Amino acid sequence: MPAATALAEPKSQLWDAIIVGAGFAGLHAAHALRQAGLSCLGFETAPDVGGVWHWNRYPGARCDVESMQYSYGFDETLQQEWVWRERFAPQPEILEYIRHVADRFGLRRHFRFATSVTAAEFDAAQATWLVRTDRGDAERARFLIMASGGLSVTRLPDIPGLGTFRGEVMHTGDWPTRPLSFAGKRVGVVGTGSSGIQAIPVIAEHAAQLTVFQRTPNFVIPARNRPLDEATQSAWKARYAEHRARARQVGTFYAFSDRSALEVSEAERQAEYDRRWAEGGVNFVHAFNDIYTSEDANRTAADYVRAKIRAIVRDPATAEALCPKDHPLGSKRICVASDYYETYNRPNVRLVDLRADPIEGIAPGGVRLASGEVPLDMLVFATGYDALTGALTRIAIRGRDGQLLSEKWKNGPVNYLGLMTAGFPNLFIVTGPGSPSVLVNMIVGIEQHIDWIVRCIGDMDAAGQATIEPEPQAERDWVQVVNEAAERTLFVKANSWYLGANIPGKPRVFMPYAGGIGPYRRICDEVAADGYRGFRLGARVRETA
Ligand code: N01
């Protein structure tokens, strides 16, 4: 193992950067800043590193991006030495990897754990951020890096009577660390997104009775998870540089099709879908190049999956309820799981279609439906997150003139390149709204953002600049670019968390940039090379005084 790089000591109580979050993004930020000779301090709510992978301990939790791709690419020795055990790593293995990275590069020492940032205020006179926590810390830094995650603020629906339930209540994104047993219990799961569809088959194996409360069915592709044998892994590793270079341009190691679903014969189309269904994983959606953009092309893929559901699920009414019909395939995040549809053939599993039989409330003994009460001992909410903006707006972040970020973004996030927002100098946002973020492999997006941010700080220091923030016109233009990119896709055709549609009252704005990580990276690099075009740079305070 390589020795950890020498720690850059803070020059005074003023840190070069404060980092919020010790997940994949925060850890990489700490490492990259230190490599650049910059000091940093991080805060993390959890007692240890891991970010979402610390909290998402629900049964069946695993990544839907393949292990060989869902890992850092910044260190050649790390990627060659680390051995993944499964094609899709389960949560404990990913957490083990993150902890290994923290140990290997000596990153924990930069963070204060079990500490939540509650407020951050820009001090224009000093050109610094003053950051406060729930444990009384008050620390200053020149830059504030929000590595707080796009899917980290969990959401429990506002169902009448929830507080009266006598049994245990859990959210998949805030799963207890204590051991939980489903044995002999009547368990209810609310929500059938990526988390629900992973947890349901595992809970079904252990619970006496499982009731799934489904509002919107999703398209679920089989994972075909398997152990990663040494030969497969070595083959990937031999070509890691090439794979990573490709992922930096397209967000994934997978090859994309250059054919339209509509230009091939029915037989060819079926053969391609069969091949990808058998292979498993999200690569199913790349079968043709217009699945995300053409409703007709998309329908061929959606029809294929619906036919699979009807073939797998024996009860025709359950099969029909499981068939998504109100949104194109992939317009809500495509789901990947093992034995999801097969689970509904088990005698101890029941699906409740909430569109036909809505939840009226929760009683001490179970869930009250329009048709009557479902008695339960445990209730699992797989009901998602206040995505992309939640972790930013719940902190009292005040920019120039005391403006609150939550106030500035009350009609939707407004920023330039997804990286910065006008009026909040030196505040960097990692993989938030306005960037490809959740539409690509998150680690690819994180590495691109952190590299850009650290380069930006270095360029500013070299040029004697103290502040950077977007020109208001540049961010207005970028919002337009983000909207236009979304309009060219079918993403806008679903009520998804991408649009904030899962949070009552949240402005309906398509938040991620759907133009692709390659074009996005080029734009960010060109902006930097062009003297940070669209940004307003300010000289050091001392020099202007
Ligand atoms: O959350 P979701 P998630 N009554 O918002 C339902 C990532 N992730 O935690 O669609 C009844 O997708 C809601 O119904 P509807 C991944 O990016 C990755 O599953 O709003 N139901 C929906 O079915 C993912 O997309 C991995 O009608 C209610 C579900 O709850 C993102 O995290 C694993 C309801 C929420 O689905 C979020 O996934 C897990 C109510 N009042 C997560 N409110 C992997 O890498 C909400 N729902 C595999």
Coordinates of C-alpha atoms and ligand atoms in Angstrom, one line a residue:
M1 CA 0.0 0.0 0.0
P2 CA 1.4 3.4 -0.8
A3 CA 2.1 5.8 2.1
A4 CA -0.5 8.5 2.5
T5 CA 0.5 11.8 1.1
A6 CA 1.8 14.3 3.7
L7 CA -1.0 16.3 5.3
A8 CA -1.0 19.9 4.4
E9 CA -1.4 21.7 7.7
P10 CA -3.7 24.7 7.9
K11 CA -1.9 28.0 7.8
S12 CA -4.1 29.4 10.5
Q13 CA -7.6 28.8 11.7
L14 CA -8.6 29.7 8.2
W15 CA -9.0 26.5 6.1
D16 CA -8.7 26.6 2.4
A17 CA -11.9 24.6 2.1
I18 CA -14.6 23.1 4.3
I19 CA -16.2 20.0 2.9
V20 CA -19.8 18.9 3.8
G21 CA -20.1 15.2 3.6
A22 CA -17.8 12.2 3.8
G23 CA -19.3 10.0 1.0
F24 CA -17.6 9.3 -2.3
A25 CA -17.6 13.0 -3.1
G26 CA -16.3 14.4 0.2
L27 CA -13.5 11.8 0.5
H28 CA -12.3 12.5 -3.0
A29 CA -12.5 16.2 -2.4
A30 CA -10.3 15.8 0.8
H31 CA -7.8 13.8 -1.1
A32 CA -7.6 16.0 -4.2
L33 CA -7.3 19.2 -2.1
R34 CA -4.5 17.7 -0.1
Q35 CA -2.7 16.6 -3.2
A36 CA -2.9 20.2 -4.4
G37 CA -1.4 21.4 -1.1
L38 CA -4.6 22.9 0.2
S39 CA -5.9 22.4 3.8
C40 CA -9.4 21.2 4.4
L41 CA -11.9 20.3 7.1
G42 CA -14.9 18.1 6.6
F43 CA -18.1 17.6 8.5
E44 CA -20.2 14.4 8.3
T45 CA -23.5 13.6 10.0
A46 CA -22.8 9.9 10.2
P47 CA -20.3 8.4 12.7
D48 CA -18.0 7.3 9.8
V49 CA -17.3 7.7 6.1
G50 CA -19.7 6.3 3.5
G51 CA -22.4 8.8 2.7
V52 CA -25.5 7.1 1.3
W53 CA -23.7 3.8 1.7
H54 CA -23.5 4.3 5.4
W55 CA -27.3 4.8 5.7
N56 CA -28.7 2.5 3.1
R57 CA -28.3 -0.8 4.9
Y58 CA -31.7 -2.1 4.0
P59 CA -31.9 -5.8 3.0
G60 CA -30.9 -6.3 -0.6
A61 CA -29.2 -2.9 -0.9
R62 CA -26.6 -3.0 -3.7
C63 CA -25.5 -0.8 -6.4
D64 CA -27.1 -1.0 -9.9
V65 CA -23.9 0.1 -11.5
E66 CA -21.4 -2.7 -11.9
S67 CA -18.6 -2.9 -9.3
M68 CA -15.8 -2.5 -11.8
Q69 CA -17.4 0.8 -12.9
Y70 CA -18.7 2.0 -9.5
S71 CA -15.3 2.8 -8.0
Y72 CA -12.8 5.6 -8.1
G73 CA -10.6 5.9 -11.1
F74 CA -8.2 8.5 -9.7
D75 CA -5.6 6.1 -8.4
E76 CA -4.2 3.3 -10.6
T77 CA -2.8 1.2 -7.7
L78 CA -6.1 1.4 -5.9
Q79 CA -8.1 0.2 -8.8
Q80 CA -5.6 -2.6 -9.6
E81 CA -5.3 -3.9 -6.0
W82 CA -8.9 -3.7 -4.9
V83 CA -10.8 -7.0 -5.5
W84 CA -14.6 -6.9 -6.0
R85 CA -16.4 -10.0 -5.1
E86 CA -19.7 -9.6 -7.0
R87 CA -20.8 -8.1 -10.3
F88 CA -23.1 -5.7 -8.4
A89 CA -21.6 -5.0 -5.1
P90 CA -23.9 -5.2 -2.0
Q91 CA -23.9 -2.3 0.4
P92 CA -21.5 -3.9 2.9
E93 CA -18.9 -4.4 0.2
I94 CA -19.2 -0.9 -1.1
L95 CA -18.9 0.5 2.5
E96 CA -15.8 -1.7 3.0
Y97 CA -14.3 -0.2 -0.2
I98 CA -15.0 3.3 0.9
R99 CA -13.5 2.6 4.4
H100 CA -10.5 1.1 2.7
V101 CA -10.0 4.2 0.6
A102 CA -10.3 6.4 3.7
D103 CA -7.7 4.3 5.5
R104 CA -5.4 3.9 2.5
F105 CA -5.2 7.7 1.9
G106 CA -5.5 8.7 5.5
L107 CA -8.7 10.7 4.9
R108 CA -10.6 10.3 8.2
R109 CA -8.3 12.8 9.9
H110 CA -9.8 15.6 7.8
F111 CA -13.3 15.0 9.0
R112 CA -15.4 15.6 12.2
F113 CA -17.9 12.8 12.3
A114 CA -21.4 12.7 14.0
T115 CA -21.5 16.4 13.2
S116 CA -24.0 18.1 11.0
V117 CA -23.6 21.5 9.3
T118 CA -26.5 23.6 10.2
A119 CA -25.5 27.0 8.8
A120 CA -23.0 28.6 6.5
E121 CA -22.6 32.3 6.0
F122 CA -20.5 34.2 3.4
D123 CA -18.5 37.0 4.9
A124 CA -17.9 39.4 2.1
A125 CA -15.4 41.6 3.9
Q126 CA -13.1 38.6 4.5
A127 CA -14.1 36.6 1.5
T128 CA -14.6 33.5 3.7
W129 CA -17.4 31.2 4.7
L130 CA -18.2 30.8 8.3
V131 CA -19.7 27.3 8.9
R132 CA -21.6 26.2 12.0
T133 CA -22.6 22.8 13.2
D134 CA -25.0 21.2 15.6
R135 CA -22.0 20.5 17.9
G136 CA -21.1 24.1 18.2
D137 CA -18.2 24.2 15.7
A138 CA -17.7 27.6 14.0
E139 CA -15.0 27.2 11.3
R140 CA -13.9 29.5 8.5
A141 CA -12.7 28.6 5.1
R142 CA -12.0 30.4 1.8
F143 CA -14.1 27.8 -0.1
L144 CA -17.1 25.7 0.8
I145 CA -17.6 22.4 -1.0
M146 CA -21.1 20.9 -0.7
A147 CA -20.5 17.1 -1.1
S148 CA -23.7 16.4 0.7
G149 CA -25.3 14.1 -1.8
G150 CA -28.2 14.2 -4.2
L151 CA -30.1 11.5 -2.5
S152 CA -29.4 11.9 1.2
V153 CA -32.4 13.6 2.6
T154 CA -35.0 10.9 3.2
R155 CA -38.7 11.5 2.8
L156 CA -41.5 9.9 4.8
P157 CA -44.9 10.6 3.3
D158 CA -47.4 12.6 5.2
I159 CA -49.9 9.8 5.9
P160 CA -52.5 10.5 8.6
G161 CA -51.9 8.4 11.7
L162 CA -48.3 7.4 10.9
G163 CA -47.3 8.3 14.4
T164 CA -49.8 6.0 15.9
F165 CA -48.4 2.8 14.3
R166 CA -47.5 0.3 17.1
G167 CA -45.0 -1.7 15.1
E168 CA -41.5 -0.8 13.8
V169 CA -41.2 1.9 11.1
M170 CA -38.1 2.2 8.9
H171 CA -37.0 4.2 5.9
T172 CA -34.7 2.4 3.5
G173 CA -32.4 5.4 3.4
D174 CA -32.0 5.6 7.2
W175 CA -31.9 1.9 8.1
P176 CA -31.0 1.1 11.6
T177 CA -27.6 -0.4 12.3
R178 CA -29.0 -2.9 14.9
P179 CA -29.9 -6.3 13.6
L180 CA -33.5 -6.6 12.5
S181 CA -35.5 -9.8 12.0
F182 CA -38.5 -10.2 9.7
A183 CA -39.1 -13.8 10.8
G184 CA -42.7 -14.5 11.7
K185 CA -43.7 -10.8 11.0
R186 CA -46.2 -9.2 8.8
V187 CA -44.3 -6.6 6.9
G188 CA -45.5 -3.8 4.7
V189 CA -43.4 -2.0 2.1
V190 CA -44.5 1.3 0.7
G191 CA -42.7 2.3 -2.5
T192 CA -41.5 0.5 -5.5
G193 CA -38.5 2.6 -6.7
S194 CA -34.9 1.3 -6.8
S195 CA -34.8 0.8 -3.0
G196 CA -38.2 -0.9 -2.7
I197 CA -37.6 -3.3 -5.5
Q198 CA -34.3 -4.4 -4.0
A199 CA -35.7 -4.9 -0.5
I200 CA -38.9 -6.6 -1.5
P201 CA -37.5 -10.0 -2.7
V202 CA -35.2 -10.3 0.4
I203 CA -37.9 -9.3 2.9
A204 CA -40.3 -11.8 1.2
E205 CA -37.9 -14.6 1.9
H206 CA -37.9 -14.0 5.6
A207 CA -41.2 -12.4 6.5
A208 CA -44.4 -14.4 7.4
Q209 CA -46.4 -12.1 5.2
L210 CA -45.3 -9.2 2.9
T211 CA -47.7 -6.6 1.6
V212 CA -46.3 -4.3 -1.1
F213 CA -48.1 -0.9 -1.4
Q214 CA -47.5 0.3 -4.9
R215 CA -48.5 3.6 -6.3
T216 CA -46.5 3.6 -9.6
P217 CA -45.1 0.4 -11.0
N218 CA -41.6 0.7 -12.4
F219 CA -39.7 -1.1 -15.2
V220 CA -37.4 -3.6 -13.4
I221 CA -34.6 -5.3 -15.3
P222 CA -33.0 -8.4 -13.9
A223 CA -29.6 -7.8 -12.4
R224 CA -28.2 -11.3 -13.1
N225 CA -25.8 -10.7 -10.3
R226 CA -23.0 -13.2 -10.0
P227 CA -19.6 -13.6 -8.3
L228 CA -16.8 -11.8 -10.2
D229 CA -14.3 -14.4 -11.1
E230 CA -10.6 -13.6 -11.3
A231 CA -10.4 -13.9 -15.1
T232 CA -13.2 -11.4 -15.7
Q233 CA -11.8 -9.0 -13.2
S234 CA -8.3 -9.2 -14.6
A235 CA -9.6 -8.6 -18.1
W236 CA -11.3 -5.4 -16.9
K237 CA -8.2 -4.3 -15.0
A238 CA -6.0 -4.8 -18.0
R239 CA -8.1 -2.3 -19.9
Y240 CA -9.0 -0.1 -16.9
A241 CA -7.4 3.1 -18.4
E242 CA -9.3 2.6 -21.7
H243 CA -12.6 1.9 -19.8
R244 CA -12.2 4.9 -17.5
A245 CA -11.4 7.2 -20.4
R246 CA -14.5 6.1 -22.2
A247 CA -16.6 6.5 -19.0
R248 CA -15.3 10.1 -18.7
Q249 CA -16.9 10.7 -22.1
V250 CA -20.1 8.7 -21.9
G251 CA -20.6 8.1 -18.2
T252 CA -20.3 4.3 -18.4
F253 CA -18.0 1.5 -19.7
Y254 CA -20.8 0.1 -21.8
A255 CA -20.8 0.4 -25.6
F256 CA -23.9 2.3 -26.9
S257 CA -25.8 1.1 -29.9
D258 CA -25.8 3.3 -33.0
R259 CA -29.0 1.9 -34.3
S260 CA -32.6 3.1 -33.9
A261 CA -35.1 0.7 -32.5
L262 CA -37.3 1.6 -35.5
E263 CA -34.8 0.8 -38.2
V264 CA -34.4 -2.9 -37.5
S265 CA -36.9 -5.7 -38.1
E266 CA -39.1 -7.0 -35.3
A267 CA -37.1 -10.2 -35.1
E268 CA -33.8 -8.2 -34.7
R269 CA -35.3 -6.0 -32.1
Q270 CA -36.6 -9.0 -30.1
A271 CA -33.2 -10.7 -30.3
E272 CA -31.4 -7.6 -29.1
Y273 CA -33.8 -7.2 -26.1
D274 CA -33.5 -10.9 -25.4
R275 CA -29.8 -10.7 -25.3
R276 CA -29.8 -7.7 -23.0
W277 CA -32.5 -9.1 -20.7
A278 CA -30.4 -12.3 -20.4
E279 CA -27.2 -10.2 -19.7
G280 CA -29.1 -8.1 -17.1
G281 CA -28.5 -4.6 -15.7
V282 CA -29.1 -1.1 -16.9
N283 CA -27.4 -1.7 -20.2
F284 CA -30.8 -2.9 -21.3
V285 CA -31.8 0.7 -22.0
H286 CA -28.8 1.2 -24.4
A287 CA -30.2 -1.5 -26.8
F288 CA -30.9 1.2 -29.3
N289 CA -29.9 4.8 -29.6
D290 CA -33.3 6.4 -29.4
I291 CA -34.9 4.7 -26.4
Y292 CA -34.5 7.9 -24.4
T293 CA -35.6 10.2 -27.1
S294 CA -38.4 8.6 -29.3
E295 CA -41.7 7.5 -27.8
D296 CA -42.2 5.0 -30.6
A297 CA -38.7 3.5 -30.0
N298 CA -39.3 3.5 -26.3
R299 CA -42.6 1.7 -26.6
T300 CA -40.8 -1.3 -28.2
A301 CA -38.6 -1.7 -25.1
A302 CA -41.5 -1.0 -22.7
D303 CA -43.7 -3.5 -24.5
Y304 CA -40.9 -6.1 -24.2
V305 CA -40.7 -5.6 -20.4
R306 CA -44.4 -5.7 -20.0
A307 CA -44.5 -9.0 -21.9
K308 CA -41.9 -10.4 -19.6
I309 CA -43.9 -9.3 -16.5
R310 CA -47.0 -11.0 -17.8
A311 CA -45.0 -14.2 -18.6
I312 CA -43.3 -14.3 -15.1
V313 CA -46.1 -13.3 -12.8
R314 CA -48.7 -16.1 -12.6
D315 CA -51.7 -14.1 -11.3
P316 CA -52.9 -12.0 -14.2
A317 CA -54.4 -9.2 -12.1
T318 CA -51.1 -8.8 -10.2
A319 CA -49.1 -9.0 -13.4
E320 CA -51.3 -6.2 -14.9
A321 CA -50.9 -4.0 -11.8
L322 CA -47.1 -4.5 -12.1
C323 CA -47.0 -3.3 -15.7
P324 CA -45.9 0.4 -15.9
K325 CA -48.2 2.2 -18.3
D326 CA -48.0 5.9 -17.4
H327 CA -44.4 6.7 -18.3
P328 CA -41.8 5.7 -20.8
L329 CA -39.2 3.2 -19.9
G330 CA -36.2 5.0 -18.3
S331 CA -38.0 8.2 -17.8
K332 CA -38.1 7.3 -14.1
R333 CA -34.8 5.9 -13.1
I334 CA -34.7 2.3 -14.5
C335 CA -34.6 -0.3 -11.7
V336 CA -32.4 -3.3 -11.5
A337 CA -33.1 -6.2 -9.1
S338 CA -32.9 -9.9 -8.6
D339 CA -36.1 -12.0 -8.7
Y340 CA -38.4 -9.0 -8.3
Y341 CA -41.3 -10.1 -10.5
E342 CA -40.8 -13.7 -9.4
T343 CA -41.4 -12.6 -5.8
Y344 CA -45.1 -12.0 -6.6
N345 CA -45.5 -15.7 -7.2
R346 CA -44.8 -16.5 -3.6
P347 CA -47.8 -17.4 -1.4
N348 CA -46.7 -14.9 1.3
V349 CA -46.6 -11.9 -0.9
R350 CA -49.5 -9.6 -1.8
L351 CA -49.4 -6.5 -4.0
V352 CA -51.8 -3.6 -3.2
D353 CA -52.4 -1.3 -6.2
L354 CA -52.8 2.0 -4.4
R355 CA -54.3 3.6 -7.6
A356 CA -57.3 1.2 -7.2
D357 CA -57.2 0.9 -3.4
P358 CA -55.6 4.0 -1.8
I359 CA -54.1 4.3 1.6
E360 CA -56.6 6.3 3.8
G361 CA -54.4 6.3 6.9
I362 CA -52.3 4.3 9.3
A363 CA -53.8 2.8 12.4
P364 CA -52.0 1.3 15.4
G365 CA -52.3 -2.2 13.9
G366 CA -51.6 -1.6 10.3
V367 CA -52.4 0.3 7.1
R368 CA -56.0 1.4 6.4
L369 CA -56.9 1.1 2.8
A370 CA -60.2 2.1 1.2
S371 CA -61.0 -1.6 1.1
G372 CA -60.1 -2.3 4.8
E373 CA -57.1 -2.6 7.2
V374 CA -54.0 -4.6 6.4
P375 CA -52.6 -5.8 9.8
L376 CA -48.8 -5.3 10.1
D377 CA -46.0 -5.7 12.6
M378 CA -43.5 -3.6 10.6
L379 CA -43.7 -0.9 8.0
V380 CA -40.9 -0.1 5.6
F381 CA -40.9 3.1 3.7
A382 CA -39.0 3.0 0.5
T383 CA -40.4 6.4 -0.4
G384 CA -37.3 8.1 -1.6
Y385 CA -35.7 11.5 -1.1
D386 CA -35.9 15.2 -1.4
A387 CA -33.5 14.8 -4.3
L388 CA -30.7 17.0 -5.5
T389 CA -31.7 20.2 -3.7
G390 CA -32.8 18.8 -0.3
A391 CA -29.4 18.5 1.3
L392 CA -28.5 22.0 0.2
T393 CA -31.6 23.9 1.1
R394 CA -32.1 22.4 4.5
I395 CA -28.8 24.1 5.7
A396 CA -29.2 27.8 6.3
I397 CA -26.7 28.8 3.6
R398 CA -26.5 32.6 3.3
G399 CA -24.6 34.3 0.5
R400 CA -24.0 38.0 -0.1
D401 CA -26.3 40.3 1.8
G402 CA -27.6 37.4 3.9
Q403 CA -29.6 35.9 1.0
L404 CA -30.7 32.3 1.8
L405 CA -30.0 29.6 -0.8
S406 CA -33.4 28.0 0.0
E407 CA -35.0 31.4 -0.8
K408 CA -33.1 31.9 -4.0
W409 CA -34.1 28.5 -5.2
K410 CA -37.7 28.6 -4.0
N411 CA -38.9 28.3 -7.6
G412 CA -36.3 25.7 -8.5
P413 CA -32.5 25.5 -8.6
V414 CA -30.7 28.2 -10.6
N415 CA -27.0 27.9 -11.1
Y416 CA -24.2 27.9 -13.7
L417 CA -22.8 24.6 -14.9
G418 CA -24.4 23.0 -11.8
L419 CA -21.3 24.1 -9.9
M420 CA -22.0 27.5 -8.5
T421 CA -24.8 29.9 -8.0
A422 CA -24.7 33.7 -8.2
G423 CA -24.7 35.6 -4.9
F424 CA -22.9 32.7 -3.2
P425 CA -19.2 33.2 -4.0
N426 CA -16.8 30.4 -3.4
L427 CA -19.6 27.9 -2.8
F428 CA -19.1 24.8 -4.9
I429 CA -21.8 22.2 -5.3
V430 CA -20.8 18.6 -6.2
T431 CA -23.1 16.6 -8.5
G432 CA -26.1 18.7 -7.7
P433 CA -28.8 20.1 -10.0
G434 CA -27.7 21.5 -13.3
S435 CA -25.0 18.8 -13.8
P436 CA -25.3 15.2 -15.2
S437 CA -25.1 13.9 -11.6
V438 CA -27.7 11.2 -11.1
L439 CA -28.0 10.5 -14.9
V440 CA -24.5 9.1 -15.1
N441 CA -22.4 6.9 -12.9
M442 CA -22.1 9.1 -9.8
I443 CA -18.5 8.5 -9.3
V444 CA -17.6 9.6 -12.8
G445 CA -19.6 12.8 -12.1
I446 CA -18.0 13.3 -8.7
E447 CA -14.4 12.9 -10.1
Q448 CA -15.1 15.4 -12.9
H449 CA -16.5 18.0 -10.5
I450 CA -13.8 17.6 -7.8
D451 CA -11.1 17.9 -10.4
W452 CA -12.6 21.0 -11.9
I453 CA -13.1 22.6 -8.5
V454 CA -9.5 21.9 -7.3
R455 CA -8.2 23.2 -10.6
C456 CA -10.3 26.3 -10.3
I457 CA -9.0 27.0 -6.8
G458 CA -5.4 26.5 -8.0
D459 CA -6.0 28.9 -10.9
M460 CA -7.5 31.5 -8.7
D461 CA -4.6 31.3 -6.2
A462 CA -2.1 31.5 -9.0
A463 CA -3.8 34.6 -10.4
G464 CA -4.3 36.2 -6.9
Q465 CA -8.1 36.0 -7.0
A466 CA -10.1 35.6 -3.9
T467 CA -13.7 35.1 -5.1
I468 CA -15.5 33.4 -7.9
E469 CA -19.3 33.4 -8.6
P470 CA -21.4 33.1 -11.7
E471 CA -22.6 36.1 -13.7
P472 CA -26.4 36.2 -13.3
Q473 CA -26.8 36.1 -17.1
A474 CA -24.5 33.0 -17.3
E475 CA -26.7 31.1 -14.9
R476 CA -29.9 32.2 -16.7
D477 CA -28.4 30.9 -19.9
W478 CA -27.3 27.6 -18.2
V479 CA -30.8 27.0 -16.8
Q480 CA -32.0 27.3 -20.4
V481 CA -29.4 24.8 -21.6
V482 CA -30.5 22.4 -18.9
N483 CA -34.2 22.8 -19.8
E484 CA -33.5 22.4 -23.5
A485 CA -31.4 19.2 -22.9
A486 CA -34.3 17.7 -20.9
E487 CA -36.9 18.6 -23.5
R488 CA -35.0 16.6 -26.1
T489 CA -35.5 13.5 -24.0
L490 CA -38.4 11.5 -22.6
F491 CA -37.3 12.2 -19.0
V492 CA -39.9 15.0 -18.8
K493 CA -42.7 12.6 -19.5
A494 CA -42.7 11.1 -16.0
N495 CA -43.6 12.3 -12.5
S496 CA -40.2 11.5 -11.2
W497 CA -37.9 12.8 -8.4
Y498 CA -35.7 14.1 -11.3
L499 CA -38.5 16.8 -11.5
G500 CA -39.1 17.1 -7.8
A501 CA -42.5 15.5 -8.5
N502 CA -42.3 13.2 -5.4
I503 CA -42.3 16.1 -2.9
P504 CA -45.6 17.9 -2.5
G505 CA -45.1 21.6 -3.3
K506 CA -41.6 21.3 -4.7
P507 CA -41.2 23.3 -7.9
R508 CA -41.5 21.1 -11.0
V509 CA -38.2 21.6 -12.7
F510 CA -36.1 18.9 -14.4
M511 CA -33.0 19.2 -12.3
P512 CA -30.1 17.1 -13.8
Y513 CA -28.3 18.1 -17.1
A514 CA -29.4 15.5 -19.6
G515 CA -26.9 16.5 -22.4
G516 CA -24.3 13.9 -21.4
I517 CA -21.2 13.9 -19.3
G518 CA -18.9 14.2 -22.4
P519 CA -20.4 17.4 -23.7
Y520 CA -20.8 18.7 -20.2
R521 CA -17.1 18.0 -19.4
R522 CA -16.1 19.8 -22.5
I523 CA -18.2 22.8 -21.6
C524 CA -16.7 23.0 -18.1
D525 CA -13.2 22.6 -19.4
E526 CA -13.7 25.3 -22.1
V527 CA -15.1 27.7 -19.6
A528 CA -12.1 27.2 -17.3
A529 CA -9.6 27.5 -20.2
D530 CA -11.4 30.7 -21.3
G531 CA -10.6 32.4 -18.1
Y532 CA -13.7 31.1 -16.3
R533 CA -16.1 32.6 -18.8
G534 CA -19.4 33.4 -17.3
F535 CA -17.9 33.7 -13.8
R536 CA -17.1 36.9 -12.0
L537 CA -13.7 36.8 -10.3
G538 CA -12.7 39.1 -7.5
A539 CA -9.2 40.1 -6.4
R540 CA -7.8 39.3 -2.9
V541 CA -9.5 41.4 -0.2
R542 CA -6.1 42.7 1.1
E543 CA -5.1 43.9 -2.4
T544 CA -8.4 45.8 -2.9
A545 CA -8.5 47.4 0.6
Ligands
N01_1 O1 -36.9 6.3 -4.2 P1 -37.9 6.7 -5.4 P2 -35.8 5.1 -4.0 N1 -47.6 6.6 -1.0 O2 -38.3 8.1 -5.2 C1 -43.4 5.7 -3.7 C2 -31.0 5.8 -6.1 N2 -30.9 4.4 -5.6 O3 -35.2 5.2 -2.7 O4 -43.5 6.7 -8.2 C3 -47.2 5.5 -1.8 O5 -37.3 6.2 -6.7 C4 -43.1 6.3 -5.1 O6 -44.3 6.2 -5.9 P3 -44.5 7.2 -7.1 C5 -31.6 5.7 -7.5 O7 -31.1 6.8 -8.2 C6 -30.0 3.6 -6.2 O8 -36.4 3.9 -4.4 O9 -44.1 8.6 -6.6 N3 -46.1 5.4 -2.4 C7 -42.0 5.3 -5.5 O10 -42.5 4.1 -5.9 C8 -33.1 5.9 -7.2 O11 -33.8 6.3 -8.3 C9 -29.9 2.3 -5.9 O12 -45.9 7.1 -7.4 C10 -45.3 6.5 -2.3 C11 -41.2 5.1 -4.2 O13 -42.1 5.5 -3.1 C12 -33.0 6.8 -6.1 O14 -32.0 6.4 -5.3 C13 -30.7 1.8 -4.8 C14 -45.6 7.6 -1.6 C15 -40.0 6.1 -4.1 O15 -39.1 5.7 -5.1 C16 -34.3 6.9 -5.2 O16 -34.8 5.5 -5.1 C17 -31.6 2.6 -4.2 C18 -46.8 7.6 -0.9 N4 -47.3 8.7 -0.2 C19 -31.7 3.9 -4.6 N5 -44.6 8.5 -1.7 C20 -29.0 1.4 -6.6 O17 -27.9 1.7 -6.9 C21 -43.7 7.9 -2.4 N6 -44.1 6.7 -2.8 C22 -29.6 0.2 -6.9

